[in-house]
Amino acid sequence: MDEPREPSLQQRREQSEDVGRNRTDNPTLGDLIAARFGRRAWLKGALAVTAIGASLGPLALAAARQAKAATPSFDFDEVAATVDENHHVAPGYQANLLIRWGDPVLPGAPAFDPMNQTAAAQAQQFGYNNDFIGYFPLNGAADRGLLCVNHEYTNEELMFPGMGGPQEEDAKFARLTKELAAVEMMAHGGSVVEIAQAGGAWQVVQDSRYARRITAETPMLLTGPAAGHARLQTKADPNGTKVLGMLNNCGGGTTPWGTWLSAEENFHGYFWGELAEDHPEHANFKRYGVPANWYNWGAYHDRFDVAKEPNEANRFGWMVEIDPMDPTATPKKRTALGRFKHEGGETFLNRDGRVVVYMGDDERFDYIYRFVTAKAYDPDNRAANLDLLDEGTLAVAKFSEDGSLEWLPLVHGEGPLTEANGFKSQADVLIATRLAADLLGATKMDRPEDVQANPKTGKVYAMLTNNTKRTAEQVDPANPRPENAFGHIVEMTPPDADHAAANYTWEILVQCGDPAIAEVRAMWNPATSQDGWFGMPDNCAIDRQGRLWIATDGNSPKGTGRADGIWALETEGAARGTAKRFFQVPVGAEMCGPQFTPDGQTMFVAVQHPGEEDAEGNPGSFENPPTRWPDFDPAMPVRPAVVVITKAGGGAIA
Ligand code: FEO
Ligand code: CA
Ligand code: CA
């Protein structure tokens, strides 16, 4: 029998998300799954249910064969689903290291010295836990561009000597000195690096004029309807417009005008202290889980202490827009896009020229959001687009049993969003977006992660990663499995590809997990192989042919018998619902990115927190990691890194 173990800090963080902060009683729609699948998924024949409907499989297959493939199928041989110390890519492809935690970013940055880390060095080096990757071609070149990478969080037990092993949280914090906390703060944020292809291989361009590090102390502006509001004012910033840093930037997106959207996710973890009953933001902070005391920065910086600086936490949880082309441009927190645990911010250029941003709020029972700009994008005037995201309409999704989806606008004065309910202005609606969405009756989802529109088909894909806390009484058609350990993917279709429309339709594309275990109730196309199925979809990308690629977070030897990685998933024609395994991360890592170059010949992926745990689930440490990827040097700790995947001999991926 396994010995009971102290949970790792990461596990504590995960458990802290179990609070279930959405305590509203938005109506669940009852167990209508059978009826729903009967009418919609089955008769359309596009999806076969392998587990619950083995006997119906041939029926679905026959119907599916009649469908025409709208996009070419993925042409690669799968990599075997296993787990070990290294990464693996499908045969015929190469996966090379591009940049690691500690590598120089700014000109003159010192070499990585793991035993003598300083905040000053880290501020010039590539940060920790690379997540979203944005790629921006330079001067239209196919072989030169800027890579913008989020650094979501830090693992002190893997970064610093003497922090691992079972111990009381207080003891760990006692060893996290002010200098180490400062290293952590500099390892957060993001990096901009110039990269170029030479002799077929991508490399970081040293001493680039675009090189930039963004950290937990980089000055930023709050812009849009909530900027300057009293609830955003602090002692250091009485005007409520200037913030230091961005925190827990997870997913993101790119805009048609070439800026980087970086999404602040679990910001609550950085706030410190006890939330007093008479705290002015008590209800708001409770709904967001502030403070969660994951980091001890509040011991050294009063702004992270909710008692000493009651409004600082209102200045995090936003979508940050950064112009990578101008290293001196101040990042802007776009308050019009709402405040929640933003997973990503993928954009879609609507046919009327307005820009649409799709966003997930990654917590159990939280919501999917959409923002539509008020004004249209001007392809001939970049400057005119740079503040487009300050004006527009934020809306939250309500899924109905009949397969319709309604976008409910979060507009002050409309419906329940009035002073009587605590919303005196649009700023109040945006600062407490979750409370406003609760009142509108939005559908509580199974942890919405990336939400991505496919420019070829106009369909939108929402990754719902898992929700083991959903009970049988809480299932609804869009979240049909209780104790949903493996997640699912919802496909949303706007009418006539109008992404500003108030009403869409929706389908479940796949229900993840092992199709061989009936109780899991997985739904895949039966053509999916034993290596091809996955759990816990997280980030995703669409390739230039309009095909869906998915990165996962949470597969493990004990859970799904496989490491995280990249899977390709068919969405059209007879193959719809077929998944294929393309890339595998080293043990303990999750997979982030992915991002393609516009020519489809390069895929960038981010290997995040490698070595965080071993194949048995035991936490790794600086001294004793389960892998020393990517250096495999006993003098080097395990390091998060960006990997670049290309086809051997060149050509489009798959
Ligand atoms: Fe940072 Fe929702 O993953
Ligand atoms: Ca994520
Ligand atoms: Ca994405």
Tab-separated table of N, CA and C in Angstrom, residues 451-529:
chain	number	residue	atom	x	y	z
A	451	VAL	N	-10.432	28.618	-25.566
A	451	VAL	CA	-11.604	28.668	-26.441
A	451	VAL	C	-11.107	29.247	-27.757
A	452	GLN	N	-11.210	28.488	-28.829
A	452	GLN	CA	-10.512	28.838	-30.064
A	452	GLN	C	-11.438	28.734	-31.255
A	453	ALA	N	-11.463	29.800	-32.069
A	453	ALA	CA	-12.273	29.787	-33.286
A	453	ALA	C	-11.448	29.263	-34.449
A	454	ASN	N	-12.086	28.515	-35.316
A	454	ASN	CA	-11.447	27.984	-36.518
A	454	ASN	C	-11.786	28.907	-37.686
A	455	PRO	N	-10.799	29.657	-38.200
A	455	PRO	CA	-11.104	30.613	-39.269
A	455	PRO	C	-11.611	29.949	-40.548
A	456	LYS	N	-11.292	28.677	-40.763
A	456	LYS	CA	-11.725	27.979	-41.987
A	456	LYS	C	-13.204	27.601	-41.928
A	457	THR	N	-13.640	27.106	-40.771
A	457	THR	CA	-15.008	26.582	-40.670
A	457	THR	C	-15.938	27.522	-39.913
A	458	GLY	N	-15.371	28.492	-39.184
A	458	GLY	CA	-16.183	29.389	-38.369
A	458	GLY	C	-16.625	28.774	-37.051
A	459	LYS	N	-16.312	27.507	-36.818
A	459	LYS	CA	-16.722	26.871	-35.560
A	459	LYS	C	-15.740	27.222	-34.437
A	460	VAL	N	-16.227	27.157	-33.209
A	460	VAL	CA	-15.434	27.561	-32.045
A	460	VAL	C	-15.342	26.366	-31.100
A	461	TYR	N	-14.128	26.092	-30.595
A	461	TYR	CA	-13.904	24.929	-29.745
A	461	TYR	C	-13.539	25.361	-28.327
A	462	ALA	N	-14.256	24.838	-27.351
A	462	ALA	CA	-13.971	25.122	-25.945
A	462	ALA	C	-13.435	23.861	-25.285
A	463	MET	N	-12.224	23.988	-24.710
A	463	MET	CA	-11.624	22.892	-23.967
A	463	MET	C	-12.153	22.949	-22.535
A	464	LEU	N	-12.807	21.901	-22.092
A	464	LEU	CA	-13.307	21.819	-20.710
A	464	LEU	C	-12.497	20.723	-20.046
A	465	THR	N	-11.579	21.111	-19.166
A	465	THR	CA	-10.487	20.186	-18.848
A	465	THR	C	-10.888	19.069	-17.902
A	466	ASN	N	-11.700	19.342	-16.904
A	466	ASN	CA	-12.218	18.308	-15.991
A	466	ASN	C	-12.988	18.991	-14.873
A	467	ASN	N	-13.747	18.209	-14.131
A	467	ASN	CA	-14.429	18.717	-12.936
A	467	ASN	C	-14.910	17.523	-12.136
A	468	THR	N	-14.038	17.039	-11.264
A	468	THR	CA	-14.404	15.857	-10.487
A	468	THR	C	-15.393	16.189	-9.375
A	469	LYS	N	-15.702	17.471	-9.190
A	469	LYS	CA	-16.643	17.855	-8.129
A	469	LYS	C	-18.089	17.911	-8.611
A	470	ARG	N	-18.317	17.774	-9.908
A	470	ARG	CA	-19.705	17.825	-10.388
A	470	ARG	C	-20.425	16.549	-9.959
A	471	THR	N	-21.570	16.704	-9.340
A	471	THR	CA	-22.335	15.552	-8.877
A	471	THR	C	-23.355	15.147	-9.937
A	472	ALA	N	-23.960	13.985	-9.743
A	472	ALA	CA	-24.974	13.500	-10.688
A	472	ALA	C	-26.139	14.486	-10.780
A	473	GLU	N	-26.434	15.165	-9.682
A	473	GLU	CA	-27.536	16.135	-9.686
A	473	GLU	C	-27.155	17.407	-10.434
A	474	GLN	N	-25.863	17.629	-10.621
A	474	GLN	CA	-25.401	18.884	-11.223
A	474	GLN	C	-25.092	18.767	-12.709
A	475	VAL	N	-25.281	17.597	-13.291
A	475	VAL	CA	-24.952	17.498	-14.719
A	475	VAL	C	-25.963	18.296	-15.536
A	476	ASP	N	-25.497	18.815	-16.659
A	476	ASP	CA	-26.387	19.463	-17.613
A	476	ASP	C	-25.918	19.038	-19.002
A	477	PRO	N	-26.655	19.354	-20.054
A	477	PRO	CA	-26.284	18.807	-21.366
A	477	PRO	C	-24.892	19.223	-21.836
A	478	ALA	N	-24.435	20.400	-21.441
A	478	ALA	CA	-23.112	20.842	-21.886
A	478	ALA	C	-21.999	20.307	-20.988
A	479	ASN	N	-22.370	19.767	-19.853
A	479	ASN	CA	-21.414	19.192	-18.894
A	479	ASN	C	-22.028	17.894	-18.392
A	480	PRO	N	-22.038	16.856	-19.268
A	480	PRO	CA	-22.947	15.734	-19.055
A	480	PRO	C	-22.448	14.635	-18.128
A	481	ARG	N	-21.183	14.717	-17.680
A	481	ARG	CA	-20.700	13.614	-16.856
A	481	ARG	C	-20.462	14.056	-15.413
A	482	PRO	N	-21.035	13.347	-14.441
A	482	PRO	CA	-20.644	13.621	-13.057
A	482	PRO	C	-19.205	13.145	-12.845
A	483	GLU	N	-18.544	13.713	-11.842
A	483	GLU	CA	-17.146	13.353	-11.547
A	483	GLU	C	-16.347	13.286	-12.843
A	484	ASN	N	-16.401	14.361	-13.587
A	484	ASN	CA	-15.780	14.414	-14.918
A	484	ASN	C	-14.264	14.542	-14.776
A	485	ALA	N	-13.598	13.408	-14.728
A	485	ALA	CA	-12.153	13.389	-14.472
A	485	ALA	C	-11.334	13.707	-15.717
A	486	PHE	N	-11.911	13.530	-16.905
A	486	PHE	CA	-11.094	13.589	-18.122
A	486	PHE	C	-11.466	14.725	-19.065
A	487	GLY	N	-12.571	15.427	-18.783
A	487	GLY	CA	-12.922	16.587	-19.576
A	487	GLY	C	-13.591	16.260	-20.894
A	488	HIS	N	-13.980	17.313	-21.611
A	488	HIS	CA	-14.622	17.159	-22.914
A	488	HIS	C	-14.420	18.436	-23.715
A	489	ILE	N	-14.835	18.379	-24.977
A	489	ILE	CA	-14.674	19.525	-25.872
A	489	ILE	C	-16.029	19.863	-26.466
A	490	VAL	N	-16.412	21.126	-26.337
A	490	VAL	CA	-17.684	21.597	-26.884
A	490	VAL	C	-17.398	22.397	-28.152
A	491	GLU	N	-18.186	22.146	-29.169
A	491	GLU	CA	-18.087	22.871	-30.435
A	491	GLU	C	-19.271	23.838	-30.527
A	492	MET	N	-18.956	25.110	-30.745
A	492	MET	CA	-19.993	26.137	-30.813
A	492	MET	C	-20.022	26.698	-32.232
A	493	THR	N	-21.199	26.845	-32.795
A	493	THR	CA	-21.323	27.274	-34.198
A	493	THR	C	-22.164	28.539	-34.295
A	494	PRO	N	-21.551	29.652	-34.739
A	494	PRO	CA	-22.333	30.876	-34.926
A	494	PRO	C	-23.147	30.792	-36.215
A	495	PRO	N	-24.283	31.491	-36.269
A	495	PRO	CA	-25.091	31.451	-37.491
A	495	PRO	C	-24.397	32.230	-38.608
A	496	ASP	N	-24.282	31.640	-39.770
A	496	ASP	CA	-23.648	32.295	-40.927
A	496	ASP	C	-22.274	32.855	-40.578
A	497	ALA	N	-21.548	32.144	-39.715
A	497	ALA	CA	-20.194	32.550	-39.298
A	497	ALA	C	-20.159	33.975	-38.746
A	498	ASP	N	-21.270	34.417	-38.150
A	498	ASP	CA	-21.310	35.749	-37.525
A	498	ASP	C	-20.993	35.599	-36.034
A	499	HIS	N	-19.747	35.906	-35.668
A	499	HIS	CA	-19.287	35.703	-34.295
A	499	HIS	C	-19.727	36.817	-33.352
A	500	ALA	N	-20.532	37.754	-33.856
A	500	ALA	CA	-21.130	38.755	-32.979
A	500	ALA	C	-22.594	38.432	-32.694
A	501	ALA	N	-23.095	37.337	-33.252
A	501	ALA	CA	-24.511	36.976	-33.085
A	501	ALA	C	-24.810	36.652	-31.622
A	502	ALA	N	-26.051	36.888	-31.234
A	502	ALA	CA	-26.454	36.646	-29.849
A	502	ALA	C	-26.668	35.165	-29.574
A	503	ASN	N	-26.983	34.403	-30.614
A	503	ASN	CA	-27.302	32.995	-30.414
A	503	ASN	C	-26.489	32.118	-31.357
A	504	TYR	N	-25.908	31.052	-30.802
A	504	TYR	CA	-25.181	30.048	-31.568
A	504	TYR	C	-25.906	28.713	-31.369
A	505	THR	N	-25.404	27.690	-32.038
A	505	THR	CA	-25.779	26.326	-31.658
A	505	THR	C	-24.525	25.634	-31.122
A	506	TRP	N	-24.710	24.483	-30.502
A	506	TRP	CA	-23.547	23.802	-29.938
A	506	TRP	C	-23.725	22.288	-29.985
A	507	GLU	N	-22.572	21.605	-29.922
A	507	GLU	CA	-22.485	20.140	-29.906
A	507	GLU	C	-21.359	19.744	-28.960
A	508	ILE	N	-21.397	18.539	-28.455
A	508	ILE	CA	-20.198	17.998	-27.808
A	508	ILE	C	-19.384	17.275	-28.882
A	509	LEU	N	-18.110	17.671	-29.017
A	509	LEU	CA	-17.254	17.059	-30.037
A	509	LEU	C	-16.736	15.710	-29.561
A	510	VAL	N	-16.100	15.690	-28.408
A	510	VAL	CA	-15.650	14.424	-27.806
A	510	VAL	C	-15.798	14.513	-26.293
A	511	GLN	N	-15.987	13.358	-25.663
A	511	GLN	CA	-15.844	13.221	-24.217
A	511	GLN	C	-14.573	12.408	-23.994
A	512	CYS	N	-13.638	12.992	-23.236
A	512	CYS	CA	-12.296	12.420	-23.154
A	512	CYS	C	-12.223	11.268	-22.158
A	513	GLY	N	-11.088	10.569	-22.214
A	513	GLY	CA	-10.871	9.424	-21.336
A	513	GLY	C	-10.758	8.139	-22.149
A	514	ASP	N	-10.549	7.051	-21.426
A	514	ASP	CA	-10.281	5.750	-22.050
A	514	ASP	C	-11.579	5.132	-22.569
A	515	PRO	N	-11.691	4.958	-23.898
A	515	PRO	CA	-12.933	4.406	-24.443
A	515	PRO	C	-13.146	2.933	-24.097
A	516	ALA	N	-12.093	2.260	-23.586
A	516	ALA	CA	-12.236	0.841	-23.257
A	516	ALA	C	-12.911	0.631	-21.900
A	517	ILE	N	-13.044	1.706	-21.112
A	517	ILE	CA	-13.658	1.586	-19.783
A	517	ILE	C	-15.063	2.178	-19.855
A	518	ALA	N	-16.062	1.314	-19.795
A	518	ALA	CA	-17.437	1.757	-20.038
A	518	ALA	C	-17.854	2.864	-19.069
A	519	GLU	N	-17.420	2.751	-17.796
A	519	GLU	CA	-17.858	3.711	-16.781
A	519	GLU	C	-17.381	5.131	-17.079
A	520	VAL	N	-16.312	5.233	-17.857
A	520	VAL	CA	-15.768	6.556	-18.178
A	520	VAL	C	-16.709	7.318	-19.123
A	521	ARG	N	-17.479	6.591	-19.891
A	521	ARG	CA	-18.409	7.180	-20.866
A	521	ARG	C	-17.683	8.122	-21.824
A	522	ALA	N	-16.538	7.666	-22.301
A	522	ALA	CA	-15.809	8.444	-23.302
A	522	ALA	C	-16.540	8.370	-24.634
A	523	MET	N	-16.382	9.409	-25.447
A	523	MET	CA	-16.945	9.427	-26.796
A	523	MET	C	-15.856	9.858	-27.764
A	524	TRP	N	-15.417	8.919	-28.596
A	524	TRP	CA	-14.441	9.193	-29.639
A	524	TRP	C	-14.944	8.523	-30.904
A	525	ASN	N	-14.432	8.929	-32.023
A	525	ASN	CA	-14.637	8.145	-33.232
A	525	ASN	C	-13.925	6.805	-33.024
A	526	PRO	N	-14.558	5.677	-33.346
A	526	PRO	CA	-13.930	4.376	-33.098
A	526	PRO	C	-12.610	4.187	-33.830
A	527	ALA	N	-12.301	5.047	-34.787
A	527	ALA	CA	-11.008	4.947	-35.466
A	527	ALA	C	-9.860	5.388	-34.557
A	528	THR	N	-10.184	5.969	-33.415
A	528	THR	CA	-9.149	6.420	-32.477
A	528	THR	C	-8.409	5.208	-31.902
A	529	SER	N	-7.069	5.280	-31.903
A	529	SER	CA	-6.271	4.143	-31.440
A	529	SER	C	-6.084	4.187	-29.923
